[in-house]
C-alpha positions in Angstrom: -7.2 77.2 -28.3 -10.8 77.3 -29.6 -12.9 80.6 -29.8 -15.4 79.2 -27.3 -12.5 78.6 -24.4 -11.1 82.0 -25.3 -14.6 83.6 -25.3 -15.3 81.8 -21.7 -12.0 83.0 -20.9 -12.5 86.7 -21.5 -16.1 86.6 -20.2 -14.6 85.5 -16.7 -11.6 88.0 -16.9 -14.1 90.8 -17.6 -15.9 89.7 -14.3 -12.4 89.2 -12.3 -12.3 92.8 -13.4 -15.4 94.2 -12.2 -15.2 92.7 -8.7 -11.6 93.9 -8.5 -12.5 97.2 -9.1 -15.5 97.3 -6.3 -13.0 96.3 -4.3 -10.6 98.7 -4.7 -13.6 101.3 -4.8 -14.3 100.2 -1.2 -10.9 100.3 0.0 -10.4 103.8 -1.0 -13.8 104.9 0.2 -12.5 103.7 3.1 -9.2 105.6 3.2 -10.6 109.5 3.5 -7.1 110.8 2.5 -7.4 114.4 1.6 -4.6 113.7 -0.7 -6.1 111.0 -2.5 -8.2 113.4 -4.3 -5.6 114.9 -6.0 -5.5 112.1 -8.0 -7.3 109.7 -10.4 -6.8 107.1 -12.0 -8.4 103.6 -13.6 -8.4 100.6 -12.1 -5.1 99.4 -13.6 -4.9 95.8 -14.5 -3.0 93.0 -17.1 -3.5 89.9 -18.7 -0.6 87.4 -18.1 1.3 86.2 -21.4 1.0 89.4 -24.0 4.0 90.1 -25.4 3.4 93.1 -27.5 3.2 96.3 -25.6 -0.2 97.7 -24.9 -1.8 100.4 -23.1 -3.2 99.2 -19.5 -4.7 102.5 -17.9 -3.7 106.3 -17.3 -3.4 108.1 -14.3 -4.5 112.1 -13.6 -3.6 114.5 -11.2 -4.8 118.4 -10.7 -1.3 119.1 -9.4 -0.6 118.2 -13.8 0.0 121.8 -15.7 0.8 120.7 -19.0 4.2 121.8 -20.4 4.7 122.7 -16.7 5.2 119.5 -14.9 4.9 116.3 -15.7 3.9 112.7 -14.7 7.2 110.3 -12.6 6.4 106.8 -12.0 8.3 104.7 -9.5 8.4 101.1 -8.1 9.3 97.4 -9.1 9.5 97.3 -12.7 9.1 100.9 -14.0 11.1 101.8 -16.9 11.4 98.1 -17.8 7.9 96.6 -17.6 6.2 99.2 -17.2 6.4 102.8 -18.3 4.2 106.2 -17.8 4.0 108.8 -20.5 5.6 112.0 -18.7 2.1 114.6 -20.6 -0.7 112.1 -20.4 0.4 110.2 -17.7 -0.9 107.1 -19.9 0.8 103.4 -18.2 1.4 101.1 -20.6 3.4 97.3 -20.2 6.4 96.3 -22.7 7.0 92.9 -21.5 5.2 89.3 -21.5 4.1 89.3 -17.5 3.5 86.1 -15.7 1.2 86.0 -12.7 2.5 82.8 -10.9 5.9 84.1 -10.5 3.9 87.8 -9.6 0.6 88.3 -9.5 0.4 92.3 -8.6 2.6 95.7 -9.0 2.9 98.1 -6.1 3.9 101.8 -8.3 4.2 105.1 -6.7 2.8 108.3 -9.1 4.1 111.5 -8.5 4.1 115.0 -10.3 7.4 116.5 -11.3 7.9 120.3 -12.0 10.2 121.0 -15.3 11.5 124.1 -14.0 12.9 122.5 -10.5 12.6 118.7 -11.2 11.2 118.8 -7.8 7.8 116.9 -7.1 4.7 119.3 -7.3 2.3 118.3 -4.4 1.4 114.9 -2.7 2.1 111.7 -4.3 0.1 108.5 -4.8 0.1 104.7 -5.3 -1.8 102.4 -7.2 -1.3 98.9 -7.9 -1.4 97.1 -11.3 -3.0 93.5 -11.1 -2.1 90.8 -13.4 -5.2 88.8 -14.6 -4.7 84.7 -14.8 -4.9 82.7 -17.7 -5.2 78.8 -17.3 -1.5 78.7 -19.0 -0.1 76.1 -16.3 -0.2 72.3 -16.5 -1.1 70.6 -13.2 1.9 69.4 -11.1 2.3 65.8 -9.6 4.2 66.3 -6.2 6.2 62.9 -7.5 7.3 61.2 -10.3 7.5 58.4 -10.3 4.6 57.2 -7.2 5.7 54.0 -5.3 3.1 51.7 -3.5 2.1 48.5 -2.0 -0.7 46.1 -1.1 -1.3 42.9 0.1 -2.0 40.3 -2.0 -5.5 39.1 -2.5 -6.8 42.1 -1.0 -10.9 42.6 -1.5 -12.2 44.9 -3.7 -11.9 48.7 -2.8 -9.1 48.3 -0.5 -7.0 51.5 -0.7 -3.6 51.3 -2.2 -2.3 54.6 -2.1 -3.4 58.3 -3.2 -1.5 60.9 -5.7 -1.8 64.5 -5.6 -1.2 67.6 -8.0 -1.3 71.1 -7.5 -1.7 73.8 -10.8 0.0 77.0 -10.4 -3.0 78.8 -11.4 -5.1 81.0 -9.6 -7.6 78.7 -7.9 -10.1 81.5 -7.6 -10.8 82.1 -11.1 -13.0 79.4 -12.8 -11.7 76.0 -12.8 -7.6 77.0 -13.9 -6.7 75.1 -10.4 -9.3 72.5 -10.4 -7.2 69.0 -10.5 -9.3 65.7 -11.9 -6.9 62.5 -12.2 -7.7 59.2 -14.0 -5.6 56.6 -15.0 -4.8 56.2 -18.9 -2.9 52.4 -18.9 -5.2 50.1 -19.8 -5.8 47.2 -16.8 -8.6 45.6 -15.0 -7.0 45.8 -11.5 -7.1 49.2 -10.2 -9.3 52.1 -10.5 -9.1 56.0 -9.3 -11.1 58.5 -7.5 -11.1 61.1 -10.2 -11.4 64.2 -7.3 -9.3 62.6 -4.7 -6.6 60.5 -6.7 -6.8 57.7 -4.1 -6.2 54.5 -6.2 -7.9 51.1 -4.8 -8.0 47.5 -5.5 -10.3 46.5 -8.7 -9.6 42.6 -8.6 -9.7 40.7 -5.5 -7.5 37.6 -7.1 -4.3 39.7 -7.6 -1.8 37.0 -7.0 1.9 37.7 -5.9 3.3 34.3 -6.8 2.0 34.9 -10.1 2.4 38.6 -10.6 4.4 40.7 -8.3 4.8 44.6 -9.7 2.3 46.8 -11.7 2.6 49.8 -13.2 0.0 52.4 -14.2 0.0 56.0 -15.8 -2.3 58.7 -14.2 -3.2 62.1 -15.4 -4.2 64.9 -13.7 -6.2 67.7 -15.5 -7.4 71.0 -14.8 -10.5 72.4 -15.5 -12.8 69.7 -13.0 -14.2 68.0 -15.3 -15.1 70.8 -18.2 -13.8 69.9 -21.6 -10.3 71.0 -22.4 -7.7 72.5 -20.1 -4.3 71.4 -19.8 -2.6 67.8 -18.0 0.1 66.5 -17.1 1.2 62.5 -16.6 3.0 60.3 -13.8 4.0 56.8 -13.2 2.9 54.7 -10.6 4.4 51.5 -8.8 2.1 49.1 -7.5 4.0 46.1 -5.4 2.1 42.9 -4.0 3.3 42.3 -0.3 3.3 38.5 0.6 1.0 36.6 2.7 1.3 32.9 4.4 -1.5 31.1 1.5 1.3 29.0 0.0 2.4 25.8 1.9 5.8 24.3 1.7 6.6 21.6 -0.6 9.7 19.2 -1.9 10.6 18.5 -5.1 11.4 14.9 -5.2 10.0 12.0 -2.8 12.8 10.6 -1.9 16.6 12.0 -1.6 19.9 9.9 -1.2 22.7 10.5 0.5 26.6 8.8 1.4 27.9 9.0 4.9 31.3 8.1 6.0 31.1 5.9 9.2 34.1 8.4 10.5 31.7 10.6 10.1 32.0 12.9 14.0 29.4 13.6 16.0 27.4 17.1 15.1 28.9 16.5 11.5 26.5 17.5 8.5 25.5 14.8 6.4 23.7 16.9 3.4 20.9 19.6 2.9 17.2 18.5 1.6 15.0 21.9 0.6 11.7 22.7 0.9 10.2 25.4 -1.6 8.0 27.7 -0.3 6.2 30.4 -3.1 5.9 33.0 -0.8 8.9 35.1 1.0 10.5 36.5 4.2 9.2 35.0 7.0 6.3 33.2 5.4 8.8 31.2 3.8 10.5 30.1 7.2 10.2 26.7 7.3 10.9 24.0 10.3 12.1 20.7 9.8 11.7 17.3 11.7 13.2 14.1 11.3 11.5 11.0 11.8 13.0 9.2 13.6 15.2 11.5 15.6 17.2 8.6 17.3 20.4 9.0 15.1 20.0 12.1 12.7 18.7 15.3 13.7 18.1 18.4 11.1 18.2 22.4 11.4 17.0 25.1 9.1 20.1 27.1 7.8 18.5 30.8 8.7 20.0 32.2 5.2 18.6 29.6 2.6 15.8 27.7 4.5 17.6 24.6 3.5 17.4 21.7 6.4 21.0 20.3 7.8 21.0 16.9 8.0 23.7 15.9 11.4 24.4 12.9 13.3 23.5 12.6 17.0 25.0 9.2 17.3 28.2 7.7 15.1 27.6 5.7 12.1 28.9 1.8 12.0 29.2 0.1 8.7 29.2 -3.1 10.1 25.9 -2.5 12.3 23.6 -1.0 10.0 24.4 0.2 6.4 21.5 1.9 5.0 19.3 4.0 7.2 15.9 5.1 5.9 14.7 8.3 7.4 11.5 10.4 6.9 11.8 14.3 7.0 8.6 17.0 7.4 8.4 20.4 6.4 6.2 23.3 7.8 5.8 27.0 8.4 6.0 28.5 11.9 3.1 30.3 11.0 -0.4 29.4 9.6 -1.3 28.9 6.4 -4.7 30.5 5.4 -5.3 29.7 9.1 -4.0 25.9 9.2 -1.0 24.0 9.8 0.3 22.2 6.4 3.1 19.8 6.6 5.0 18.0 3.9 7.3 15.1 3.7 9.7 13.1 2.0 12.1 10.4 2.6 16.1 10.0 3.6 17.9 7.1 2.5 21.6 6.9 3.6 24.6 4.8 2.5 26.7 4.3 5.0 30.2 4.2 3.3 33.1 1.7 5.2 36.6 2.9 6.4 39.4 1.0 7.7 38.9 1.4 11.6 41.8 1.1 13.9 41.2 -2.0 16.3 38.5 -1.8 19.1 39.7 -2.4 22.7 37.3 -4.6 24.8 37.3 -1.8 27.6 37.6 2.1 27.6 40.4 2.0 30.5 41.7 -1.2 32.1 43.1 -1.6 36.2 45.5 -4.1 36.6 46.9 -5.7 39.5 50.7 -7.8 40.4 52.6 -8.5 43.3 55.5 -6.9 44.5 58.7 -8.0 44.5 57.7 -10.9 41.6 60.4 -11.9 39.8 60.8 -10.6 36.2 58.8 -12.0 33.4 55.2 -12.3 35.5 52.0 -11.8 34.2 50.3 -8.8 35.0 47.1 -8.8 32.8 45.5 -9.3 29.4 43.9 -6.5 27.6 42.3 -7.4 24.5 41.0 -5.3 21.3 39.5 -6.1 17.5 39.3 -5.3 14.4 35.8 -3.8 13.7 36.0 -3.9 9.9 34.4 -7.0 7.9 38.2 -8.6 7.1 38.8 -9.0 10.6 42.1 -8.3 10.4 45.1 -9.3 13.3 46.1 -7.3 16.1 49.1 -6.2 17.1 50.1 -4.6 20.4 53.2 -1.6 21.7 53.7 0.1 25.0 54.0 4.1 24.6 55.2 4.5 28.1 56.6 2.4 31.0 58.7 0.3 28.7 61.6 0.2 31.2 59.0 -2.3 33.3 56.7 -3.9 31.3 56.4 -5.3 28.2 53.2 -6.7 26.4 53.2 -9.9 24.4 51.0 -10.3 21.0 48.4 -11.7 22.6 48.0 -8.7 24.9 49.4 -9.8 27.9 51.4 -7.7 29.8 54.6 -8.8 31.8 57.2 -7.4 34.2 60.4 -6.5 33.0 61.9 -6.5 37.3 60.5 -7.2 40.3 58.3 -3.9 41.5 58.8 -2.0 45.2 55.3 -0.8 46.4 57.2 1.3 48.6 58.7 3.2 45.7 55.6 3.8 43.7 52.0 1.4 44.3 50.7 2.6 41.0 51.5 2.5 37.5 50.4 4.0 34.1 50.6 2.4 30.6 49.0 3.4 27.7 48.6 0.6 25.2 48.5 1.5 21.7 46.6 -1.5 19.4 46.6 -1.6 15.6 45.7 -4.0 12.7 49.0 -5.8 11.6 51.2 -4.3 9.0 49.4 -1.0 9.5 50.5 1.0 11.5 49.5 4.5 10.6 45.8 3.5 12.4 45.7 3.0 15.5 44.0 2.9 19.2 45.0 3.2 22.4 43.7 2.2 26.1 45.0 3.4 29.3 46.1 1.2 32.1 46.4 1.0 35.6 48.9 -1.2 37.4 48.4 -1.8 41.2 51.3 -2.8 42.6 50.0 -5.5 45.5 51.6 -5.0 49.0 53.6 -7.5 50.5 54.9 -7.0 54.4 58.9 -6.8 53.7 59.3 -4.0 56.1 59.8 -3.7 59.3 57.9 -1.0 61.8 60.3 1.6 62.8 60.0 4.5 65.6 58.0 7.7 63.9 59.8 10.1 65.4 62.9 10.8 67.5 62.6 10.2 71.0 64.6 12.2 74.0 62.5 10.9 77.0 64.2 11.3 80.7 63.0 10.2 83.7 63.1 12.3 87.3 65.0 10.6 90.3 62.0 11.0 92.4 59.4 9.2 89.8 57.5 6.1 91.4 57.3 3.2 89.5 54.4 3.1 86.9 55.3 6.6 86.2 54.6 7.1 82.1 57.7 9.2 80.7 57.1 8.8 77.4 54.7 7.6 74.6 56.3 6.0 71.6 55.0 5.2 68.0 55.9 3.5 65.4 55.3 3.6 61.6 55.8 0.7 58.6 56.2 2.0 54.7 54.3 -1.3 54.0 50.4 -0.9 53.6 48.5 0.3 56.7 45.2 -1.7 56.6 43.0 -1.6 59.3 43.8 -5.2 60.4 47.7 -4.0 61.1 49.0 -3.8 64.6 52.4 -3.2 66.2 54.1 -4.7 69.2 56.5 -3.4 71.7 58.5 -5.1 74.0 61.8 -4.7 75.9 63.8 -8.3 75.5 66.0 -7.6 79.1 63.5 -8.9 81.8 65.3 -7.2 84.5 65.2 -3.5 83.0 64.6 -0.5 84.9 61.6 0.2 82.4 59.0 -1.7 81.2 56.8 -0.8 77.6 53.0 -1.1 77.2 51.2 -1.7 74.1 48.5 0.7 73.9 46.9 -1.6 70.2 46.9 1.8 68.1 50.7 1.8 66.9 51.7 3.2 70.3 53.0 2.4 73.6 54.0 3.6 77.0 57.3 3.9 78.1 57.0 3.6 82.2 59.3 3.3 85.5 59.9 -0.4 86.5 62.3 0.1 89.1 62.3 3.2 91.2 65.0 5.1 92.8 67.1 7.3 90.3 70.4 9.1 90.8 71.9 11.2 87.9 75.1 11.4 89.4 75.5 7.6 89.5 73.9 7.1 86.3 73.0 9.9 83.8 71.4 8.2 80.8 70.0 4.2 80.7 69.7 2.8 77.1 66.9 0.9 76.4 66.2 -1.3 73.6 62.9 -1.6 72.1 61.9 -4.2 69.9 58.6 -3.3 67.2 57.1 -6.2 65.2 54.2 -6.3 63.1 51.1 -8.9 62.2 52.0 -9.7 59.0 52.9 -13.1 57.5 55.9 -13.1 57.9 56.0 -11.1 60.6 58.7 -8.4 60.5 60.5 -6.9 63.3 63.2 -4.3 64.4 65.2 -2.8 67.0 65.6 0.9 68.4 67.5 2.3 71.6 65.9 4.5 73.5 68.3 6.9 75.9 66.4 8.1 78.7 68.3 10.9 80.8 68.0 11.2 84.5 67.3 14.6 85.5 66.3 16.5 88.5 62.8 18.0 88.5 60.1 19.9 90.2 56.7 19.1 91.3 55.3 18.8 87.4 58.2 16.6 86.1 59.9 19.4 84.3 63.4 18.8 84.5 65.4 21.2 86.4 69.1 19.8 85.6 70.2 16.6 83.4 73.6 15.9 82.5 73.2 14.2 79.7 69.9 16.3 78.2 72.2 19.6 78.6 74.8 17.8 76.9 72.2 17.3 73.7 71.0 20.9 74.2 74.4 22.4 74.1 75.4 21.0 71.2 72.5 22.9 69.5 73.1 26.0 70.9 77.0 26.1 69.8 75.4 25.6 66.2 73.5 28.8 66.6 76.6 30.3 68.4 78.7 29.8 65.5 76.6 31.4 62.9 76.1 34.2 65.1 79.7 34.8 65.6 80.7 34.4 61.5 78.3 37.1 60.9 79.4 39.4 63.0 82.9 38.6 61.6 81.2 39.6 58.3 80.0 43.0 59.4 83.3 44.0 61.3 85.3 43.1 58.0 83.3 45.4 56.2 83.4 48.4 58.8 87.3 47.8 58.7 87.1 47.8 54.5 85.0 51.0 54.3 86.8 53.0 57.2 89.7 52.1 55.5 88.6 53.4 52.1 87.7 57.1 54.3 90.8 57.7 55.1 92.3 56.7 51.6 90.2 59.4 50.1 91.3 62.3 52.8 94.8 61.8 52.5 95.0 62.6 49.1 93.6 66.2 50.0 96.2 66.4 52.8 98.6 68.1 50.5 96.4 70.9 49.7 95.8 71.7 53.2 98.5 73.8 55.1 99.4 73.8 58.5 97.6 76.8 60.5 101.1 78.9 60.9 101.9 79.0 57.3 98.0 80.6 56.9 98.3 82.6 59.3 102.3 83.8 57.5 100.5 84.7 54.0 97.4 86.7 55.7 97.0 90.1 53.4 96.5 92.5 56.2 96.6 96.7 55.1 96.5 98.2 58.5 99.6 100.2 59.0 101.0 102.5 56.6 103.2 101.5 54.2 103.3 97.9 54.4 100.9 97.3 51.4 104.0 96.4 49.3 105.6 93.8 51.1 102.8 92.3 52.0 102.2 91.6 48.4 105.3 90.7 47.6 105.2 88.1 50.8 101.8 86.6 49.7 101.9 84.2 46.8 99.1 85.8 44.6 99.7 82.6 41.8 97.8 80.3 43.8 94.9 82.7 42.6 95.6 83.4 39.1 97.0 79.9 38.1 96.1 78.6 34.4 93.6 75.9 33.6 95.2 72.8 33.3 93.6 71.7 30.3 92.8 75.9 28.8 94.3 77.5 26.4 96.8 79.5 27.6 97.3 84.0 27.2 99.0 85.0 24.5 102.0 87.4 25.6 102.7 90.8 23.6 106.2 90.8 23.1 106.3 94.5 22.6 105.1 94.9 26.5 107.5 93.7 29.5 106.1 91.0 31.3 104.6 92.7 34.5 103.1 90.7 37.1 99.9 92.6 36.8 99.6 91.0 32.9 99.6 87.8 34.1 96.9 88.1 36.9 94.7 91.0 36.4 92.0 90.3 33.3 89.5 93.2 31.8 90.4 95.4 34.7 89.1 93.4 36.8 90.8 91.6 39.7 87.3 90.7 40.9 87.2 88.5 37.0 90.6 86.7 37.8 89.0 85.5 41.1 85.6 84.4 40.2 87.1 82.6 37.8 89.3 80.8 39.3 86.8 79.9 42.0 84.4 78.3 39.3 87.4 76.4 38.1 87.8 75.3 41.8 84.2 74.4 41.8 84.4 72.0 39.3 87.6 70.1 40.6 86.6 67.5 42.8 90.3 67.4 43.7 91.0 70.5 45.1 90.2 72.8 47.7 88.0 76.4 46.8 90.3 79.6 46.3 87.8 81.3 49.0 88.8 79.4 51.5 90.7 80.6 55.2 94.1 79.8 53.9 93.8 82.7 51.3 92.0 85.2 53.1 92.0 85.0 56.4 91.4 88.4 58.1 92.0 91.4 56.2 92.4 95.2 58.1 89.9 97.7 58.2 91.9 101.0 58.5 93.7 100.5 54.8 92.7 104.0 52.8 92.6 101.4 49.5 89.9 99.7 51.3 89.5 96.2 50.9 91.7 94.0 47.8 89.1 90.7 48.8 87.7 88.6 46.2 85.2 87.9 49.0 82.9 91.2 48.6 83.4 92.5 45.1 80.3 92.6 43.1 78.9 90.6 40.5 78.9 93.4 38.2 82.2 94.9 36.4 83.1 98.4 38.5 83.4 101.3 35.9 85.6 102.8 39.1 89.1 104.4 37.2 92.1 103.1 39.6 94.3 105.7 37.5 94.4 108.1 40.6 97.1 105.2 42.2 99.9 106.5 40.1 99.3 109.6 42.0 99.9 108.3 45.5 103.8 107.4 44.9 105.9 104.6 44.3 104.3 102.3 47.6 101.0 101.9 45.4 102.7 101.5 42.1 102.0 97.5 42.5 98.4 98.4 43.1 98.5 101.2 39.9 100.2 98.2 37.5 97.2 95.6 38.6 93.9 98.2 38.1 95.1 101.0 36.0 94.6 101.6 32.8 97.4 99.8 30.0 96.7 99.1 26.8 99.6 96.5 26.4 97.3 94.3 29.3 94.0 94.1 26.5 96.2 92.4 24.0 95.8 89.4 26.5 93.0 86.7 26.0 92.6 83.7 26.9 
């Protein structure tokens, strides 16, 4: 650093200095403390980046008896940056201080007595102040800067602005005071030294030609003084596109081969127009001229133009096709439509083709009934290819009758029934000679022609009658007839009766129908019952065809509106249905009685083979346990047959038997003192057999006294839980309860059973 920057520097410290202290004069004029005048002190202050220690200021207080007391400094920093000299109370700084990371010192001053080490009177603070020097480079908020502006912009047109900030303190001198210019040598931006906007210099900046610039700026503090310090960044210029480039191709002209097989909506090739600028200036729309056979679309990913077909290609029609294509932008161009153009030519290439039939579909017609062998129709197809090749003809379907000739004629293979089926369908498959792997096919129709070789017969079944009382002329019943040959509108049907003397007469009514009426009057069922008539049907046609039917008219009684009340031969007809119905009633209810029978049946199967377990009510009543007269306990155990109770699972394992111990009846029936065990368990093991009868049930326990001083032996009441009643007092009542003493007393020969 020079000696007139560090002379400027000092001469604007010392003034930083002198308003600082005014300041702090003011502030404590204007805080009257009573204590405050204990003390005095400088105004303490510190320049920034001094390493070697130095003495800042000194602080004085009357409360100070030297050798007495002495001086205690406290706060951020003391003892460390700062330290007091305990006599003088001298401060002085031991550290290099930097005022952008902290710019002022809060310290407390206090006096200490040496005899005590307690604090003598009021303490004080004071704050040290660390002075700025311009030691700080300004600070670009980025690095590198990133910007854009349309190309061909005028002169002045703002591109972006930078910024810096210095650390500095801003209010001394010029330290924060940021300036910028731009270092890079170039004619096509400048910079706003104060502000750091950057702007257009040269009005012709070209995108297609240059895209990216890039410039280095510095900032520098200090305004514009000499000296002070700077910093550099790097800035990104980018050209944007605009529309002031028009499409153009290449080449004039463009060729291309086309398969005649080519589809429909098939692509052809791709022709490009290059466009100089980008994104949706460079869109481009195509046309095709004319549009009558190709058309073209803009692939949306290159801006190339698809060339399709609208219509299919014939090598034997045209060959060579000479189109014209035009390119443009959807959007102006400096403010006008441009278009350019260029020319299509197309080869069309030659395949083989399979033959060509003269019609899509073809509708034949033949008689029926023709012998085999006739002619049907011709269908007809060539070969569109320049040789001209031979056609031969097959039959896909229908082979069984027709067959088709080389020259395309199609024949019957037997004569045809309308009746059976009036239309046909063929497909005919056409293909050059030899080669047989190409090939087209037509569909045909075949009518088959009607010819009148059946006869009308009656359309329904008829069961007229006719009432003895009906006059003649009486109508009884409207017949119709039908024919399976064709029913034009020119067909009609006769009726007649071919007995001239009938009871009956018919009436043509001319649309397929006819009456049936009364001829003769005077009608007795129980003379005759039912008159057979005969009806004869014949038809327009050439030849004419004709049939017979019998009519049976029944002669009934009836009431005032004809409905017949009784006819012999009617109810005869009528009973035959209902026997029908009769007979299917009657098999299903042979059905349902055959299965009652069967599961009845099956019942009583299944309770007879429980009719063993059950006993008769005598033998229940014999083996009733009853304790109601004194004495009797004992044979009335011995006469019940306690085994039913206590029997062993079938499939368990069985006790083990201490051969050391007699085998007393109790062992085998009483288990962990507990009669109450032997039961419950026997009744689960009843549960669970679907075959047997529950132990709890009448035929064990019956009825059982009251007046018994044992109280109750029942498996019916005893508790869930095991009693922890001793039974020993048993042995005590005399031989007539020594059953009783064996089954709950104590023995220790029972515990060695288990099961």
């Amino acid at each position: 650093m020079s000696r007139p920057s560090l002379a400027l520097q000092l001469l604007v410290a010392a003034v930083t200095f002198v308003v600082s202290a005014a300041q702090q004069v003011i502030s404590m004029g204007g805080n009257s403390s009573l204590h405050q005048s204990d003390w005095i002190w400088n105004q303490l202050h510190c320049w920034e980046g001094h390493s070697e220690p130095r003495q800042i200021g000194k602080i004085k207080s009357v409360w100070h008896k030297e050798g007495q007391t002495t001086y205690r400094v406290q706060g951020e920093g003391v003892g460390t940056i700062f330290k007091v000299n305990p006599e003088t109370g001298d401060i002085g700084v031991y550290r290099e201080l930097d005022r952008e990371k902290k710019d002022q010192y809060r310290l407390e001053g206090s006096v200490i007595s040496k005899k005590t080490l307690k604090q003598i009177g009021t303490s004080t603070n004071f704050t040290i102040r660390i002075l700025d020097l311009n030691d700080n480079a300004p600070i670009f908020t980025k690095d590198p800067f990133n910007g854009t502006v349309a190309e061909m912009s005028s002169k002045g047109t703002s591109v972006m602005t930078i910024s810096a900030h210095d650390p500095d303190d801003p209010t001394v001198d010029k330290h924060a005071k940021v300036t910028y210019k731009i270092l890079s040598k170039q004619d096509n931006f400048y910079i706003d030294s104060m502000s750091g906007t950057i702007y257009v210099k040269d009005k012709n900046l070209d995108r297609e030609r240059k895209k990216d610039y890039q410039l280095i700026v510095q900032a520098k503090d200090m305004g514009l003084d000499q000296g002070g310090m700077s910093s550099s960044a790097t800035v990104h210029i980018s050209l944007t596109d605009i529309n002031d480039n028009a499409p153009f191709f290449r080449h004039r002209q463009y060729n291309y081969t086309a398969s005649e097989a080519t589809p429909i909506g098939g692509a052809l090739g791709r022709v490009k127009a290059e466009d100089l600028d980008e994104g949706e200036n460079a869109r481009i729309l195509y046309t095709v001229i004319p549009d009558d056979i190709f058309q073209i679309t803009t692939d949306p990913r290159t801006q190339e133009g698809v060339i399709t077909l609208k219509k299919p290609l014939d090598f034997e029609t045209q060959r060579r096709h000479r189109v014209g294509v035009e390119a443009e932008n959807p959007t102006l161009v400096k403010g006008k439509h441009y278009k350019t153009s260029t020319t299509l030519l197309i080869d069309v290439l030659d395949i083989d083709e399979p033959p060509v039939f003269s019609r899509s579909r073809y509708i034949l017609k033949v008689a029926e009934n023709e012998p085999n062998a006739t002619a049907v129709g011709l269908v007809s197809a060539t070969d569109p290819d320049h040789a001209k090749q031979p056609v031969s003809y097959s039959l896909l379907n229908g082979m069984d009758l027709f067959r088709i000739g080389n020259d395309g004629m199609i024949y019957t293979r037997k004569p045809l029934d309308r009746e059976a089926m009036a239309w046909h369908n063929i497909t005919v498959a056409a293909s050059e000679v030899g080669k047989s792997n190409s090939a087209s096919y037509a569909p045909v129709a075949i009518k088959v022609l009607d010819k009148n070789d059946n006869a009308p017969t009656l359309a329904d079944s008829y069961f007229p009658h006719v009432c003895e009382n009906d006059p003649v002329g009486t109508v009884i019943q409207v017949i119709s007839a039908v024919d399976k040959d064709e029913m034009t509108p020119g067909v009609k049907f006769f009726f007649s009766i071919p007995l001239k003397t009938s009871n009956f007469s018919v009436k043509n009514n001319g649309d397929h129908t006819a009456n049936i009426t009364v001829n003769q009057a005077g009608f007795n069922q129980k003379e005759v019952s039912k008159f057979s008539v005969s009806i004869i049907m014949a038809d327009n046609g050439s030849p004419s065809q004709s049939s017979n039917a019998t009519l049976d008219i029944s002669v009934c009684s009836c009431d005032r509106d004809r409905k017949p009340v009784s006819c012999s031969h009617l109810a005869a007809l009528r009973s035959g249905v209902t026997v029908t119905i009769l007979l299917i009633i009657f098999l299903c209810i042979i059905v349902t009685i055959a299965l009652a029978v069967l599961i009845v049946r099956w019942k009583l199967q299944r309770k007879s083979s429980f009719g063993g377990l059950v006993k008769a009510p005598g033998e229940i009543r014999e083996q009733l346990v009853q304790y109601d007269e004194e004495g009797g306990g004992e044979m009335d155990t011995n006469s019940f047959d306690i085994s039913v109770l206590n029997s062993l699972r079938t499939k368990g394992a069985r006790p083990l038997r201490v051969t050391d111990c007699p085998p007393v009846y109790a062992q085998v029936r009483k288990l962990d003192d507990n009669m109450g065990t032997v039961v419950r368990m026997r009744k689960d093991e009843a549960d669970g057999d679907r075959d047997g009868l529950p132990y709890d049930t009448l035929h064990v326990y019956g009825y059982e006294g009251a007046d018994s001083v044992a109280e109750s032996l029942s498996s019916l009441d005893v508790s869930s839980v095991d009693s922890e009643q001793d039974y020993d007092f048993l042995n005590d009542w005399g031989p007539r309860f020594h059953m009783l003493s064996e089954l709950y007393g104590s023995d220790p020969c029972r515990e060695s059973l288990a099961y």
